[in-house]
Amino acid sequence: MKTIIEPFKIKSVEPIYFNTKEERAEILENASHNPFLIRSADVLIDLLTDSGTSAMSSEQWAGIMKGDESYAGSPSFFHFEKTVKEITGMPIVMPTHQGRAAEKILFNILGGKGKYFVSNTLFDTTRANIEFSGAEGVDLLCEEGKRTTIPSPFKGNMDTVALKQFILEKGASNIPLCLITVTNNSGGGQPVSMQNIREVKKICVENNIPLFIDACRFAENCYFIKMREKEFANTTVENIAKELFSYADGCTMSAKKDAFANIGGFLAMHNEALAQQCRNLLIITEGFPTYGGLAGRDLEAIAIGLKEVMDEHYLQYRIRSIEYLTNKLIAAGVPVIQPAGGHAVYIDAKEFLDHIPVEQYPGQALVCALYLEGGIRSVEIGSLMFGKYDSNGKLIPAQMELVRLAIPRRVYTQSHIDYVAEVIIEVFENRKKINGLLITEEAKMLRHFTAKLAPINN
Ligand SMILES: *Cc1c(COP(=O)(O)O)cnc(C)c1O
């Protein structure tokens, strides 16, 4: 088989600014060992997130020029609405400025004290919105999903036995919604099978619990279904997506992921009564229902991006690039989540830095080391992001200590990825020299964005 090439030509480029290791040491110090606080111009390869960082196509840029900025009833809205309806089959579509705005509206209405939202794994903003409403978020991930280094085709699946048990325990009436995240971002970007969605749907129907999809990476998930679920080997990604959404009562979406847009999101659903309540909140928080916090040009870019993302040459290149980096790391003995996920490579920092206890945030220590060594920016998905304190102020660690290297869509080429692999392997070979960190300042919610840390010098 020949090399899978980037399925695009490059028309416009941005420079990368180079700096030295000494300069990066100072930058890291000034950013209090939290790369969220580093200026992007000081980053060589930015793998902080795949969110809003895509390269838009010439078609999308043309759409930006065509965007109609009417306050109400813009043709750009109708283009957007028609596209989302076509893919999801959901008749009610509300644009929002990001995915979390859709979440905020949904959980504000359905949430509250004594309520439980069940999921395969909730993303951090999703969990925060649920908890902010007073409700609890419950992750019921399948057992394979929790074993980071044992390959399995659908590690994003929900544990259906645990779901049934949880419903029995808490009562269906206290569970306003089941939310399946495709692919499972916080759980390694691992896909969910159609079979699993069908089973979850059946349980939801039996218990009268609506099923929603967190659809941020629906196309990547559908491509995995095509590759790994025999039944779908000859089905187009578009038709797989249609079937996937057909089991859902609604969805939330961040267009900053699988729509190649730099901003945007939406909330879509079937239930008109719920939609009416959502619309009321949408108007006071986002804007009139035909723009919902977005410019007409953004709605155009999203509508075009949603179609482009289902192109199978693109998806083949996309999924292959992640696998390519993952395989290089595996070959060098670096502990990573296997198999490769859809949008990111996840390093198991607990194993990578097994000399650093979880109370000293090994994930964050690794994030800092990668920046220092090669100017690569990544993000910790572990106890800095998800850790809690018990009543004695002792850390309750997260299930896993991961470092995520999220690959922006259509942005970096194979040589960028080769460089990333070289840096990680070099850090791995010198891992025993890396020290743990302690938190010196933190916020109550989503603390990883702004926390300040300091190295612990042994
Ligand atoms: C990014 C993301 C969100 C939130 O979307 P924003 O546009 O960043 O607000 C929700 N769920 C998942 C799975 C995500 O990846």
Short mmCIF file of C-alpha atoms and ligand atoms in Angstrom, two decimals:
data_model
loop_
_atom_site.label_atom_id
_atom_site.label_comp_id
_atom_site.label_asym_id
_atom_site.label_seq_id
_atom_site.Cartn_x
_atom_site.Cartn_y
_atom_site.Cartn_z
CA MET A 1 0.00 0.00 0.00
CA LYS A 2 1.26 3.50 -0.84
CA THR A 3 1.66 6.34 1.67
CA ILE A 4 -1.65 7.90 2.67
CA ILE A 5 -1.15 11.53 1.67
CA GLU A 6 -2.68 14.67 3.14
CA PRO A 7 -5.83 15.01 0.99
CA PHE A 8 -5.35 18.75 0.42
CA LYS A 9 -2.94 21.28 -1.06
CA ILE A 10 -1.78 24.22 1.05
CA LYS A 11 -2.81 27.68 -0.17
CA SER A 12 -2.04 29.84 2.84
CA VAL A 13 0.60 29.27 5.52
CA GLU A 14 1.44 30.62 8.97
CA PRO A 15 5.00 30.82 10.28
CA ILE A 16 6.20 28.83 13.27
CA TYR A 17 8.40 30.93 15.58
CA PHE A 18 11.37 28.99 16.89
CA ASN A 19 12.83 29.44 20.36
CA THR A 20 15.56 27.77 22.42
CA LYS A 21 15.26 25.42 25.37
CA GLU A 22 16.65 28.17 27.66
CA GLU A 23 13.99 30.60 26.45
CA ARG A 24 11.31 27.97 26.96
CA ALA A 25 12.47 27.33 30.53
CA GLU A 26 11.85 31.01 31.31
CA ILE A 27 8.51 31.05 29.47
CA LEU A 28 7.38 28.00 31.44
CA GLU A 29 8.42 29.61 34.72
CA ASN A 30 6.50 32.81 33.84
CA ALA A 31 3.44 30.69 32.97
CA SER A 32 3.58 29.02 36.41
CA HIS A 33 4.03 25.59 34.80
CA ASN A 34 0.62 25.76 33.21
CA PRO A 35 0.87 25.78 29.40
CA PHE A 36 -2.65 27.24 29.17
CA LEU A 37 -0.90 30.46 30.29
CA ILE A 38 1.76 30.38 27.54
CA ARG A 39 1.37 32.64 24.48
CA SER A 40 0.75 30.57 21.36
CA ALA A 41 3.52 32.43 19.51
CA ASP A 42 5.91 30.78 21.99
CA VAL A 43 4.71 27.30 20.97
CA LEU A 44 6.31 25.38 18.09
CA ILE A 45 3.73 22.61 17.68
CA ASP A 46 0.43 23.34 19.40
CA LEU A 47 -1.38 20.14 20.37
CA LEU A 48 -3.27 21.74 23.25
CA THR A 49 -6.54 21.06 21.52
CA ASP A 50 -8.19 20.11 18.26
CA SER A 51 -10.96 22.57 19.16
CA GLY A 52 -11.40 25.57 16.88
CA THR A 53 -7.90 25.02 15.50
CA SER A 54 -8.81 23.41 12.16
CA ALA A 55 -7.63 24.78 8.85
CA MET A 56 -10.74 25.81 6.95
CA SER A 57 -11.09 24.90 3.29
CA SER A 58 -11.24 27.37 0.40
CA GLU A 59 -14.96 26.47 0.19
CA GLN A 60 -15.43 27.47 3.82
CA TRP A 61 -13.56 30.75 3.31
CA ALA A 62 -15.78 31.42 0.30
CA GLY A 63 -18.75 30.70 2.59
CA ILE A 64 -17.41 33.25 5.06
CA MET A 65 -17.65 35.90 2.33
CA LYS A 66 -21.16 34.77 1.39
CA GLY A 67 -22.39 34.78 5.00
CA ASP A 68 -25.51 36.87 5.45
CA GLU A 69 -25.58 38.92 8.63
CA SER A 70 -29.32 39.54 8.97
CA TYR A 71 -30.48 39.45 12.58
CA ALA A 72 -33.44 37.19 11.81
CA GLY A 73 -34.06 34.59 9.12
CA SER A 74 -30.66 34.78 7.41
CA PRO A 75 -30.12 32.40 4.45
CA SER A 76 -26.92 31.30 6.22
CA PHE A 77 -29.05 30.03 9.10
CA PHE A 78 -31.27 28.06 6.74
CA HIS A 79 -28.22 26.51 5.05
CA PHE A 80 -26.90 25.55 8.50
CA GLU A 81 -30.27 24.26 9.71
CA LYS A 82 -30.86 22.19 6.56
CA THR A 83 -27.43 20.56 6.86
CA VAL A 84 -27.83 19.66 10.54
CA LYS A 85 -31.36 18.33 9.92
CA GLU A 86 -30.11 16.21 7.02
CA ILE A 87 -27.35 14.60 9.07
CA THR A 88 -29.16 14.20 12.39
CA GLY A 89 -32.76 13.82 11.27
CA MET A 90 -33.66 16.16 14.14
CA PRO A 91 -36.28 18.76 13.24
CA ILE A 92 -35.29 21.39 15.83
CA VAL A 93 -31.86 23.00 15.48
CA MET A 94 -30.53 25.83 17.64
CA PRO A 95 -27.16 27.42 16.94
CA THR A 96 -24.98 28.30 19.95
CA HIS A 97 -21.61 30.01 20.22
CA GLN A 98 -19.90 26.80 21.41
CA GLY A 99 -20.72 23.28 22.54
CA ARG A 100 -20.77 24.29 26.19
CA ALA A 101 -23.44 26.90 25.52
CA ALA A 102 -25.70 24.12 24.25
CA GLU A 103 -24.83 22.14 27.40
CA LYS A 104 -25.51 25.11 29.66
CA ILE A 105 -29.00 25.52 28.22
CA LEU A 106 -29.84 21.82 28.29
CA PHE A 107 -28.62 21.10 31.83
CA ASN A 108 -30.01 24.33 33.22
CA ILE A 109 -33.44 23.05 32.21
CA LEU A 110 -33.06 19.33 32.96
CA GLY A 111 -30.58 19.50 35.86
CA GLY A 112 -30.89 20.36 39.53
CA LYS A 113 -30.34 18.73 42.90
CA GLY A 114 -31.10 15.01 43.13
CA LYS A 115 -30.77 14.45 39.38
CA TYR A 116 -28.25 12.14 37.73
CA PHE A 117 -26.92 12.32 34.19
CA VAL A 118 -25.43 9.07 32.93
CA SER A 119 -22.82 8.81 30.23
CA ASN A 120 -19.97 6.71 28.84
CA THR A 121 -17.72 9.60 29.91
CA LEU A 122 -18.73 13.24 30.30
CA PHE A 123 -16.36 15.84 28.86
CA ASP A 124 -15.07 18.41 31.39
CA THR A 125 -17.36 21.30 30.35
CA THR A 126 -20.31 18.91 30.24
CA ARG A 127 -19.62 17.64 33.73
CA ALA A 128 -19.09 21.20 34.99
CA ASN A 129 -22.43 22.34 33.54
CA ILE A 130 -24.20 19.36 35.12
CA GLU A 131 -22.61 19.97 38.51
CA PHE A 132 -23.24 23.72 38.30
CA SER A 133 -26.96 22.92 38.02
CA GLY A 134 -26.71 20.94 41.28
CA ALA A 135 -27.03 17.56 39.56
CA GLU A 136 -24.51 14.72 39.44
CA GLY A 137 -22.73 13.34 36.37
CA VAL A 138 -22.05 9.60 36.32
CA ASP A 139 -19.56 7.92 33.97
CA LEU A 140 -20.40 4.30 33.18
CA LEU A 141 -17.57 3.36 30.84
CA CYS A 142 -17.10 -0.25 29.73
CA GLU A 143 -14.30 -2.21 31.43
CA GLU A 144 -12.08 -2.29 28.30
CA GLY A 145 -12.15 1.51 28.26
CA LYS A 146 -10.48 1.66 31.65
CA ARG A 147 -7.51 -0.50 30.63
CA THR A 148 -5.32 1.96 28.84
CA THR A 149 -2.85 -0.33 27.13
CA ILE A 150 -5.03 -3.27 26.10
CA PRO A 151 -6.35 -2.80 22.54
CA SER A 152 -10.05 -3.30 21.85
CA PRO A 153 -12.12 -1.88 18.96
CA PHE A 154 -14.77 0.13 20.86
CA LYS A 155 -13.32 1.29 24.14
CA GLY A 156 -15.72 4.24 24.25
CA ASN A 157 -18.74 1.98 24.80
CA MET A 158 -21.05 2.46 27.72
CA ASP A 159 -21.30 -0.35 30.28
CA THR A 160 -24.90 -1.43 29.70
CA VAL A 161 -25.00 -3.74 32.73
CA ALA A 162 -23.87 -0.88 34.97
CA LEU A 163 -26.43 1.38 33.29
CA LYS A 164 -29.32 -1.00 34.09
CA GLN A 165 -28.08 -1.36 37.65
CA PHE A 166 -27.72 2.39 38.11
CA ILE A 167 -31.25 2.98 36.85
CA LEU A 168 -32.56 0.37 39.33
CA GLU A 169 -30.60 1.98 42.15
CA LYS A 170 -31.51 5.64 41.59
CA GLY A 171 -34.82 5.32 39.78
CA ALA A 172 -35.41 6.30 36.16
CA SER A 173 -37.37 9.38 37.21
CA ASN A 174 -34.19 10.87 38.71
CA ILE A 175 -32.27 10.42 35.46
CA PRO A 176 -33.40 13.13 33.04
CA LEU A 177 -30.97 12.15 30.29
CA CYS A 178 -28.38 9.66 29.09
CA LEU A 179 -25.56 11.28 27.09
CA ILE A 180 -23.20 9.28 24.90
CA THR A 181 -20.01 11.08 23.90
CA VAL A 182 -18.74 10.11 20.42
CA THR A 183 -15.84 9.64 20.22
CA ASN A 184 -15.07 9.52 23.93
CA ASN A 185 -12.79 12.57 24.27
CA SER A 186 -11.87 12.29 27.95
CA GLY A 187 -11.57 8.50 27.69
CA GLY A 188 -8.92 8.48 25.00
CA GLY A 189 -10.87 9.53 21.89
CA GLN A 190 -12.09 5.95 21.65
CA PRO A 191 -15.13 5.15 19.51
CA VAL A 192 -18.56 3.86 20.50
CA SER A 193 -20.04 1.04 18.41
CA MET A 194 -23.44 1.21 16.73
CA GLN A 195 -24.27 -1.99 18.57
CA ASN A 196 -23.63 -0.28 21.91
CA ILE A 197 -25.74 2.73 20.94
CA ARG A 198 -28.58 0.39 19.97
CA GLU A 199 -28.35 -1.42 23.33
CA VAL A 200 -28.21 1.82 25.32
CA LYS A 201 -31.16 3.13 23.33
CA LYS A 202 -33.18 0.01 24.17
CA ILE A 203 -32.50 0.45 27.89
CA CYS A 204 -33.35 4.16 27.66
CA VAL A 205 -36.65 3.43 25.89
CA GLU A 206 -37.60 0.79 28.47
CA ASN A 207 -37.03 3.33 31.22
CA ASN A 208 -38.37 6.38 29.44
CA ILE A 209 -35.01 8.17 29.59
CA PRO A 210 -34.13 10.37 26.59
CA LEU A 211 -30.84 9.56 24.83
CA PHE A 212 -28.68 12.46 23.65
CA ILE A 213 -25.42 12.34 21.73
CA ASP A 214 -22.46 14.59 22.45
CA ALA A 215 -21.69 14.72 18.74
CA CYS A 216 -18.44 16.73 18.67
CA ARG A 217 -16.58 13.97 16.79
CA PHE A 218 -19.44 12.14 15.11
CA ALA A 219 -17.66 11.71 11.77
CA GLU A 220 -14.49 10.29 13.31
CA ASN A 221 -16.65 7.86 15.32
CA CYS A 222 -18.62 6.86 12.23
CA TYR A 223 -15.40 6.15 10.32
CA PHE A 224 -14.30 3.79 13.11
CA ILE A 225 -17.70 2.07 12.88
CA LYS A 226 -17.14 1.61 9.15
CA MET A 227 -13.65 0.16 9.72
CA ARG A 228 -14.43 -2.02 12.73
CA GLU A 229 -18.08 -3.07 12.66
CA LYS A 230 -18.52 -5.62 9.85
CA GLU A 231 -22.13 -4.70 9.20
CA PHE A 232 -21.06 -1.21 8.09
CA ALA A 233 -18.02 -2.02 5.93
CA ASN A 234 -19.90 -0.99 2.79
CA THR A 235 -22.01 1.81 4.23
CA THR A 236 -21.07 5.44 3.58
CA VAL A 237 -20.04 7.51 6.60
CA GLU A 238 -22.98 9.78 5.83
CA ASN A 239 -25.43 6.91 6.18
CA ILE A 240 -23.69 5.58 9.29
CA ALA A 241 -24.05 9.04 10.83
CA LYS A 242 -27.74 9.12 9.91
CA GLU A 243 -28.31 5.80 11.62
CA LEU A 244 -26.31 6.81 14.69
CA PHE A 245 -28.36 9.97 15.14
CA SER A 246 -31.60 8.10 14.46
CA TYR A 247 -31.32 6.49 17.91
CA ALA A 248 -30.98 9.85 19.66
CA ASP A 249 -33.64 12.18 20.99
CA GLY A 250 -31.25 15.07 20.68
CA CYS A 251 -27.62 16.13 20.49
CA THR A 252 -25.16 18.77 21.54
CA MET A 253 -22.30 19.67 19.24
CA SER A 254 -19.19 21.79 19.24
CA ALA A 255 -18.63 22.87 15.64
CA LYS A 256 -15.03 23.58 16.67
CA LYS A 257 -14.33 19.86 16.27
CA ASP A 258 -15.89 17.85 13.43
CA ALA A 259 -17.18 20.87 11.53
CA PHE A 260 -13.75 22.45 10.89
CA ALA A 261 -15.10 25.76 12.22
CA ASN A 262 -13.16 28.13 14.44
CA ILE A 263 -16.21 28.80 16.58
CA GLY A 264 -19.78 27.54 16.96
CA GLY A 265 -21.99 24.75 18.11
CA PHE A 266 -25.59 23.65 18.27
CA LEU A 267 -28.32 21.93 20.20
CA ALA A 268 -30.72 19.77 18.19
CA MET A 269 -33.67 17.65 19.28
CA HIS A 270 -37.05 16.13 18.49
CA ASN A 271 -39.09 17.20 21.54
CA GLU A 272 -40.91 20.49 20.90
CA ALA A 273 -41.86 21.08 24.56
CA LEU A 274 -38.22 20.82 25.67
CA ALA A 275 -37.14 22.92 22.69
CA GLN A 276 -39.51 25.69 23.71
CA GLN A 277 -37.82 25.93 27.12
CA CYS A 278 -34.39 25.78 25.49
CA ARG A 279 -35.28 28.54 23.06
CA ASN A 280 -36.30 30.84 25.91
CA LEU A 281 -32.89 30.40 27.52
CA LEU A 282 -31.15 30.62 24.14
CA ILE A 283 -32.63 34.06 23.56
CA ILE A 284 -31.42 35.48 26.87
CA THR A 285 -27.99 33.87 26.79
CA GLU A 286 -27.01 33.37 23.13
CA GLY A 287 -29.27 35.38 20.86
CA PHE A 288 -32.22 35.13 18.51
CA PRO A 289 -32.86 31.48 17.50
CA THR A 290 -31.68 31.99 13.90
CA TYR A 291 -28.19 33.08 14.90
CA GLY A 292 -27.67 31.90 18.51
CA GLY A 293 -24.45 33.73 19.32
CA LEU A 294 -22.91 33.26 15.87
CA ALA A 295 -22.31 35.48 12.88
CA GLY A 296 -24.01 34.42 9.64
CA ARG A 297 -20.55 33.69 8.20
CA ASP A 298 -19.86 31.19 10.99
CA LEU A 299 -23.13 29.41 10.25
CA GLU A 300 -22.04 29.14 6.59
CA ALA A 301 -18.60 27.77 7.54
CA ILE A 302 -20.19 25.18 9.84
CA ALA A 303 -22.71 24.05 7.23
CA ILE A 304 -19.92 23.51 4.69
CA GLY A 305 -17.57 21.90 7.23
CA LEU A 306 -20.19 19.38 8.38
CA LYS A 307 -20.33 17.99 4.84
CA GLU A 308 -16.57 18.08 4.23
CA VAL A 309 -15.81 16.16 7.42
CA MET A 310 -17.67 13.10 6.14
CA ASP A 311 -15.35 12.78 3.11
CA GLU A 312 -13.76 9.36 3.47
CA HIS A 313 -10.37 10.35 2.02
CA TYR A 314 -10.19 12.99 4.70
CA LEU A 315 -11.26 10.59 7.45
CA GLN A 316 -8.79 7.95 6.30
CA TYR A 317 -5.94 10.51 6.49
CA ARG A 318 -7.23 11.86 9.79
CA ILE A 319 -7.51 8.53 11.60
CA ARG A 320 -4.25 7.30 10.02
CA SER A 321 -2.25 10.35 11.25
CA ILE A 322 -3.21 9.63 14.87
CA GLU A 323 -2.42 5.95 14.43
CA TYR A 324 0.95 6.81 12.81
CA LEU A 325 2.09 8.84 15.84
CA THR A 326 0.68 6.29 18.29
CA ASN A 327 2.52 3.42 16.59
CA LYS A 328 5.84 5.30 16.59
CA LEU A 329 5.48 5.82 20.34
CA ILE A 330 4.48 2.22 20.99
CA ALA A 331 7.54 1.03 19.07
CA ALA A 332 9.73 3.13 21.40
CA GLY A 333 8.08 1.68 24.49
CA VAL A 334 6.17 4.86 25.44
CA PRO A 335 2.97 3.91 27.35
CA VAL A 336 0.01 5.19 25.31
CA ILE A 337 -3.67 4.37 25.15
CA GLN A 338 -4.23 1.60 22.63
CA PRO A 339 -5.48 1.43 20.04
CA ALA A 340 -5.11 5.00 18.70
CA GLY A 341 -8.16 7.21 19.17
CA GLY A 342 -9.73 9.55 16.62
CA HIS A 343 -8.30 12.97 17.38
CA ALA A 344 -5.47 12.64 19.84
CA VAL A 345 -2.69 10.54 21.24
CA TYR A 346 -2.95 9.90 24.97
CA ILE A 347 0.13 9.14 27.00
CA ASP A 348 -0.33 7.25 30.26
CA ALA A 349 1.61 9.62 32.53
CA LYS A 350 1.22 7.47 35.63
CA GLU A 351 3.28 4.80 33.90
CA PHE A 352 5.56 7.18 31.96
CA LEU A 353 6.55 8.95 35.21
CA ASP A 354 6.07 6.12 37.66
CA HIS A 355 8.45 7.81 40.13
CA ILE A 356 6.02 10.75 40.58
CA PRO A 357 3.02 10.12 42.91
CA VAL A 358 -0.43 11.27 41.71
CA GLU A 359 -0.45 14.00 44.40
CA GLN A 360 2.40 15.59 42.45
CA TYR A 361 0.50 15.62 39.16
CA PRO A 362 2.64 13.41 36.86
CA GLY A 363 0.46 14.38 33.87
CA GLN A 364 1.16 18.08 34.29
CA ALA A 365 4.85 17.35 34.91
CA LEU A 366 5.00 15.56 31.55
CA VAL A 367 3.11 18.37 29.79
CA CYS A 368 5.78 20.79 31.05
CA ALA A 369 8.64 18.49 30.03
CA LEU A 370 7.32 18.22 26.45
CA TYR A 371 7.14 21.99 26.17
CA LEU A 372 10.59 22.48 27.62
CA GLU A 373 12.23 19.87 25.41
CA GLY A 374 10.53 20.57 22.09
CA GLY A 375 8.12 23.50 22.35
CA ILE A 376 5.19 21.11 22.10
CA ARG A 377 2.05 22.13 23.95
CA SER A 378 -0.23 19.37 25.23
CA VAL A 379 -2.80 19.09 28.00
CA GLU A 380 -3.13 17.06 31.18
CA ILE A 381 -6.31 14.99 31.50
CA GLY A 382 -5.89 13.63 34.98
CA SER A 383 -5.99 14.78 38.56
CA LEU A 384 -5.31 18.45 37.77
CA MET A 385 -8.37 18.46 35.49
CA PHE A 386 -10.65 16.06 37.38
CA GLY A 387 -9.18 15.72 40.88
CA LYS A 388 -11.30 16.61 43.90
CA TYR A 389 -10.48 17.07 47.58
CA ASP A 390 -11.99 15.08 50.43
CA SER A 391 -13.13 16.78 53.65
CA ASN A 392 -9.55 16.70 54.96
CA GLY A 393 -8.22 18.44 51.87
CA LYS A 394 -6.59 15.26 50.59
CA LEU A 395 -6.60 14.78 46.82
CA ILE A 396 -9.11 12.30 45.41
CA PRO A 397 -7.27 11.50 42.18
CA ALA A 398 -8.83 11.00 38.75
CA GLN A 399 -9.22 7.50 37.33
CA MET A 400 -6.31 8.02 34.93
CA GLU A 401 -3.36 10.37 34.60
CA LEU A 402 -3.24 11.12 30.89
CA VAL A 403 -1.47 13.63 28.68
CA ARG A 404 -3.38 14.41 25.54
CA LEU A 405 -1.73 15.45 22.31
CA ALA A 406 -4.69 16.61 20.24
CA ILE A 407 -4.03 16.94 16.54
CA PRO A 408 -5.67 19.97 14.88
CA ARG A 409 -7.52 19.05 11.68
CA ARG A 410 -5.69 19.63 8.36
CA VAL A 411 -3.00 21.76 10.09
CA TYR A 412 0.21 19.75 10.52
CA THR A 413 2.01 17.54 8.01
CA GLN A 414 3.82 14.25 8.48
CA SER A 415 7.18 15.89 9.27
CA HIS A 416 5.61 17.89 12.09
CA ILE A 417 4.30 14.62 13.50
CA ASP A 418 7.71 12.96 13.09
CA TYR A 419 9.25 15.80 15.11
CA VAL A 420 6.64 15.35 17.85
CA ALA A 421 7.47 11.64 18.09
CA GLU A 422 11.21 12.41 18.33
CA VAL A 423 10.67 14.88 21.19
CA ILE A 424 8.42 12.53 23.17
CA ILE A 425 10.87 9.66 22.79
CA GLU A 426 13.76 11.88 23.93
CA VAL A 427 11.78 12.95 27.02
CA PHE A 428 10.92 9.30 27.68
CA GLU A 429 14.58 8.32 27.65
CA ASN A 430 15.35 11.02 30.24
CA ARG A 431 12.15 10.64 32.26
CA LYS A 432 13.77 9.98 35.64
CA LYS A 433 15.07 13.58 35.69
CA ILE A 434 11.52 15.01 35.71
CA ASN A 435 10.15 16.28 39.03
CA GLY A 436 6.57 16.47 40.31
CA LEU A 437 4.56 19.67 40.80
CA LEU A 438 2.47 21.24 43.54
CA ILE A 439 -0.44 23.63 43.07
CA THR A 440 0.14 27.13 44.43
CA GLU A 441 -3.10 28.74 43.21
CA GLU A 442 -6.36 27.32 41.86
CA ALA A 443 -9.98 28.14 40.99
CA LYS A 444 -12.99 26.20 42.33
CA MET A 445 -14.23 24.96 38.94
CA LEU A 446 -12.27 23.89 35.83
CA ARG A 447 -9.10 24.69 37.76
CA HIS A 448 -6.74 23.29 35.12
CA PHE A 449 -7.30 26.33 32.89
CA THR A 450 -5.83 28.83 35.36
CA ALA A 451 -4.03 26.88 38.09
CA LYS A 452 -0.50 27.94 39.01
CA LEU A 453 2.05 25.27 39.87
CA ALA A 454 5.62 25.00 41.07
CA PRO A 455 8.14 22.18 40.70
CA ILE A 456 9.00 20.09 43.74
CA ASN A 457 12.77 19.98 43.97
CA ASN A 458 13.98 16.76 45.46
C1 LIG B 1 -15.12 20.39 23.10
C2 LIG B 1 -16.12 19.51 23.66
C3 LIG B 1 -17.26 20.01 24.29
C4 LIG B 1 -17.49 21.49 24.52
O1 LIG B 1 -17.49 22.25 23.35
P1 LIG B 1 -16.92 23.75 23.31
O2 LIG B 1 -17.19 24.19 21.93
O3 LIG B 1 -15.48 23.69 23.65
O4 LIG B 1 -17.69 24.54 24.31
C5 LIG B 1 -18.18 19.10 24.75
N1 LIG B 1 -18.00 17.77 24.62
C6 LIG B 1 -16.91 17.26 24.03
C7 LIG B 1 -16.77 15.78 23.89
C8 LIG B 1 -15.93 18.09 23.54
O5 LIG B 1 -14.85 17.58 22.97
#
